[in-house]
């Protein structure tokens, strides 16, 4: 099981907040990031920002080379 350090969690929270701010200015981009199911969510901007956070996590070396 992978556990994040407080520093890593802080970085991810900051990244989420930055993406959320960027997506507020680009609502069409936010919609493009979401599946049909996620686009039904009440807060699509948060859902889209979380998609970007997940993409960032999936692209980390520690995720790719899980041991």
mmCIF file of C-alpha atoms in Angstrom:
data_model
loop_
_atom_site.group_PDB
_atom_site.id
_atom_site.type_symbol
_atom_site.label_atom_id
_atom_site.label_comp_id
_atom_site.label_asym_id
_atom_site.label_seq_id
_atom_site.Cartn_x
_atom_site.Cartn_y
_atom_site.Cartn_z
ATOM 1 C CA UNK A 1 0.000 0.000 0.000
ATOM 2 C CA UNK A 2 1.370 3.388 -0.985
ATOM 3 C CA UNK A 3 1.217 6.113 1.617
ATOM 4 C CA UNK A 4 1.817 9.760 0.868
ATOM 5 C CA UNK A 5 3.919 11.948 3.095
ATOM 6 C CA UNK A 6 2.444 15.187 4.443
ATOM 7 C CA UNK A 7 4.671 17.054 1.981
ATOM 8 C CA UNK A 8 3.348 15.043 -0.969
ATOM 9 C CA UNK A 9 -0.250 15.603 0.122
ATOM 10 C CA UNK A 10 0.404 19.312 0.434
ATOM 11 C CA UNK A 11 1.842 19.359 -3.080
ATOM 12 C CA UNK A 12 -1.200 17.516 -4.452
ATOM 13 C CA UNK A 13 -3.601 19.855 -2.655
ATOM 14 C CA UNK A 14 -1.752 22.850 -4.092
ATOM 15 C CA UNK A 15 -1.854 21.319 -7.564
ATOM 16 C CA UNK A 16 -5.593 20.702 -7.191
ATOM 17 C CA UNK A 17 -6.185 24.319 -6.160
ATOM 18 C CA UNK A 18 -4.134 25.651 -9.099
ATOM 19 C CA UNK A 19 -5.985 23.427 -11.553
ATOM 20 C CA UNK A 20 -9.325 24.444 -10.076
ATOM 21 C CA UNK A 21 -8.403 28.097 -10.541
ATOM 22 C CA UNK A 22 -7.277 27.511 -14.124
ATOM 23 C CA UNK A 23 -10.410 25.549 -14.986
ATOM 24 C CA UNK A 24 -12.671 28.337 -13.698
ATOM 25 C CA UNK A 25 -11.356 30.391 -16.614
ATOM 26 C CA UNK A 26 -11.766 27.473 -19.050
ATOM 27 C CA UNK A 27 -15.096 25.707 -18.387
ATOM 28 C CA UNK A 28 -15.088 24.067 -21.833
ATOM 29 C CA UNK A 29 -11.713 22.488 -21.088
ATOM 30 C CA UNK A 30 -13.110 21.189 -17.795
ATOM 31 C CA UNK A 31 -16.005 19.522 -19.607
ATOM 32 C CA UNK A 32 -13.630 17.862 -22.069
ATOM 33 C CA UNK A 33 -11.755 16.211 -19.200
ATOM 34 C CA UNK A 34 -14.858 14.499 -17.853
ATOM 35 C CA UNK A 35 -16.572 11.290 -18.828
ATOM 36 C CA UNK A 36 -20.321 11.360 -19.408
ATOM 37 C CA UNK A 37 -20.875 10.059 -15.887
ATOM 38 C CA UNK A 38 -18.590 12.612 -14.223
ATOM 39 C CA UNK A 39 -20.111 15.458 -16.209
ATOM 40 C CA UNK A 40 -23.366 14.809 -14.319
ATOM 41 C CA UNK A 41 -21.697 15.805 -11.037
ATOM 42 C CA UNK A 42 -22.883 18.973 -9.337
ATOM 43 C CA UNK A 43 -19.381 20.456 -9.201
ATOM 44 C CA UNK A 44 -17.817 19.659 -12.566
ATOM 45 C CA UNK A 45 -14.861 21.996 -11.971
ATOM 46 C CA UNK A 46 -13.765 20.046 -8.886
ATOM 47 C CA UNK A 47 -14.278 16.763 -10.707
ATOM 48 C CA UNK A 48 -12.129 17.959 -13.611
ATOM 49 C CA UNK A 49 -9.422 19.212 -11.241
ATOM 50 C CA UNK A 50 -9.414 15.795 -9.530
ATOM 51 C CA UNK A 51 -9.040 14.118 -12.929
ATOM 52 C CA UNK A 52 -5.903 16.197 -13.465
ATOM 53 C CA UNK A 53 -4.585 15.282 -10.007
ATOM 54 C CA UNK A 54 -5.156 11.597 -10.787
ATOM 55 C CA UNK A 55 -3.325 11.964 -14.080
ATOM 56 C CA UNK A 56 -0.396 13.521 -12.248
ATOM 57 C CA UNK A 57 -0.317 10.662 -9.728
ATOM 58 C CA UNK A 58 -0.530 8.029 -12.470
ATOM 59 C CA UNK A 59 2.459 9.613 -14.196
ATOM 60 C CA UNK A 60 4.754 9.483 -11.170
ATOM 61 C CA UNK A 61 7.648 7.064 -11.112
ATOM 62 C CA UNK A 62 6.514 5.560 -7.798
ATOM 63 C CA UNK A 63 3.143 4.640 -9.323
ATOM 64 C CA UNK A 64 4.599 3.241 -12.533
ATOM 65 C CA UNK A 65 7.238 1.127 -10.803
ATOM 66 C CA UNK A 66 5.203 -0.018 -7.819
ATOM 67 C CA UNK A 67 7.174 -2.579 -5.897
#
